[in-house]
Amino acid sequence: MNDTVSRKLVLSHFWVAFVAFILACLMGEYQVLERSGFVPALESASVYFASVSTHGVLMAFVLTTFFIMGFGYTIASTSLKQPIWNQPLAWGGFWLAFVGVVLAALPLLTGKASVLYTFYPPIVGHAAFYIGATLLVVGSWVWCVIMLVMFSQWKKNNPGEPVPLAMFATTANAILWLWTSAGVAVEVLFQLIPLSLGWIDTIDPGLARTLFAWTLHPIVYFWLIPTYIAFYVFVPKQAGGFLFSEEMARIAFIVLAVFALPIGFHHLYMDPEQEKGWKLLHGIGTFVVALPTLVTGFTVIASLEIAGRLRGGKGLFGWILTLPWTNPMVLSVILALLMLIFGGFGGIVNASYAMNAMVHNTAWVPGHFHLIFGGTTIIMYFAVAYYFWPVLTGKPLFCNTMVLVQLWSWFVGMVFLTTPWHVLGLLGQPRRISTVVYNNLLTLSWKPYELAMILGGLILLISGGLFVYNLAKSQLQPVSETVEQTIEYAQPIHPVTSLPNYLNGFTFWNQVIAALMAISFGLPILQFFFMKTFGSSGWGY
Ligand code: HAS
Ligand code: CU
């Protein structure tokens, strides 16, 4: 057993994440039902928007942040083989973030902050929502500090040695998050909180959207990095093989952290406040940041092939069949990669300016991110939870078949939910609508797809419930003896003994990030302080 793991700390983070998750799943199913119009009794725009705002915040901010913190604490303590530095501080971060969530939930659930998870002004919610969200972010900064301190201390005590890959990548994520969250922090502190408290009368929504774009793109990689960590450090070992290349993994994490940051404007292609040259610059960067995903796909599939061949797989594709498909981690990675093909394809469509014009603000976009985030990213969160659970609770998973059923059903549900969403987008259905009041041939053609989405949502709700059930039942089962399970890290096929500084630290990369951010966000933000704008007063709730 890994005796450095702070079990209670990690389990507390994970349970907050997973309770948020299952509540959000419930809301998701209500939302597909409501917007389909098949159940008139459910129809209410105000309840719909309160629900969709809460669903988005719970999934995108609460599930992710708490999961990532718990994951990071486990990685830091087991890969560095030392206890968490300053545990009281870690608990402080946890409680700060938790109080923030409760504070934000109150206006969300009472319909006073139905501003969606992107909370774009001029829609304005209750101040408690923004203050709660700020506390959540500040709580997560505490986690970042702890990761950075543990990383630096380890390097000091082990001079010249490569930092374990898992910790290297977790630190990259902490650094990414500190940079990422700065944009929205400035927006909330200087624009939204003062506006919602009535201290100022007007704000510039263009500036707000630009600051949010600073956060909105890299945040998706903050969510994704734990998934990629699992791909590189757990999957090869669970499949029975080796990591194809540790250097490639390090390069992928560095490129993700460095290039995810300066490229938010592909969310603003159709907005007027930024000039086309800046959009082009950010557009090019968006294609660059797809590269580490391609590298990751290649390295992970190569690692799986090594494992498959070591297990006796022959021929061009025979190795796929010899993989241990009943191992939850291995099954998850296969399903995650399959969803990544289409989720990533959708991303490339979005990133291409002319095609973005066809799909922007349509149902295609939620189709894209439910597949790549809800699908690829979250299925690996499940796999990680299942892998960590025996170590955290000292008890085995109560039934592997139930785990496999849960993972398969999540995949099937995602296919049923997101395929129609993509089609609906191409058929012109806007996103962020509660209902369609007019009936014509166009909207009638949406109906069969709505039906498929309701089925998809239902499968996902059942699968989400099964996930929480599997974890709770395993943790609560009475067992006479605790299991001795450790978290095992995959070995690279060619062991790494020494590394150049730039593949083992972040000083240089932080400077690169600072320069890139200054180039891509400097003028686009400064312009707001020089141009004459009219400002908008908020549409209060
Ligand atoms: Fe995205 C909108 C572009 C990745 C999440 N994205 C969103 C939003 C979210 C989101 C939440 O350019 C909505 C924001 C909002 O509410 O307004 N996205 C991209 C691009 C990528 C991308 C280029 N997105 C993600 C990830 C997310 C995420 C990851 C969450 C985790 N996205 C956009 C754009 C928009 C956008 C625009 C704005 C749209 C608009 O107009 O509003 C790339 O990183 C994707 C790269 C991935 C690939 C796929 C490679 C495939 C591989 C699999 C190989 C597997 C095989 C199978 C062969 C190019 C590696 C092997 C099988 C075996 C059995 C072994
Ligand atoms: Cu983006």
Tab-separated table of C-alpha atoms in Angstrom, residues 36 38 424 427 429 436 438-451:
chain	number	residue	atom	x	y	z
A	36	SER	CA	-37.498	18.652	-26.880
A	38	PHE	CA	-42.319	16.340	-25.794
A	424	LEU	CA	-28.971	19.304	-35.178
A	427	LEU	CA	-29.712	21.576	-39.356
A	429	GLN	CA	-30.636	24.429	-34.236
A	436	VAL	CA	-38.738	26.125	-29.886
A	438	TYR	CA	-42.616	27.874	-33.693
A	439	ASN	CA	-43.414	24.716	-35.631
A	440	ASN	CA	-42.298	24.561	-39.204
A	441	LEU	CA	-40.666	22.016	-41.454
A	442	LEU	CA	-37.210	22.941	-40.198
A	443	THR	CA	-37.951	22.489	-36.532
A	444	LEU	CA	-40.056	19.381	-37.192
A	445	SER	CA	-36.997	17.818	-38.804
A	446	TRP	CA	-35.215	18.234	-35.456
A	447	LYS	CA	-37.651	15.974	-33.610
A	448	PRO	CA	-36.181	12.508	-34.277
A	449	TYR	CA	-32.794	13.759	-33.140
A	450	GLU	CA	-34.279	15.186	-29.961
A	451	LEU	CA	-35.728	11.771	-29.245
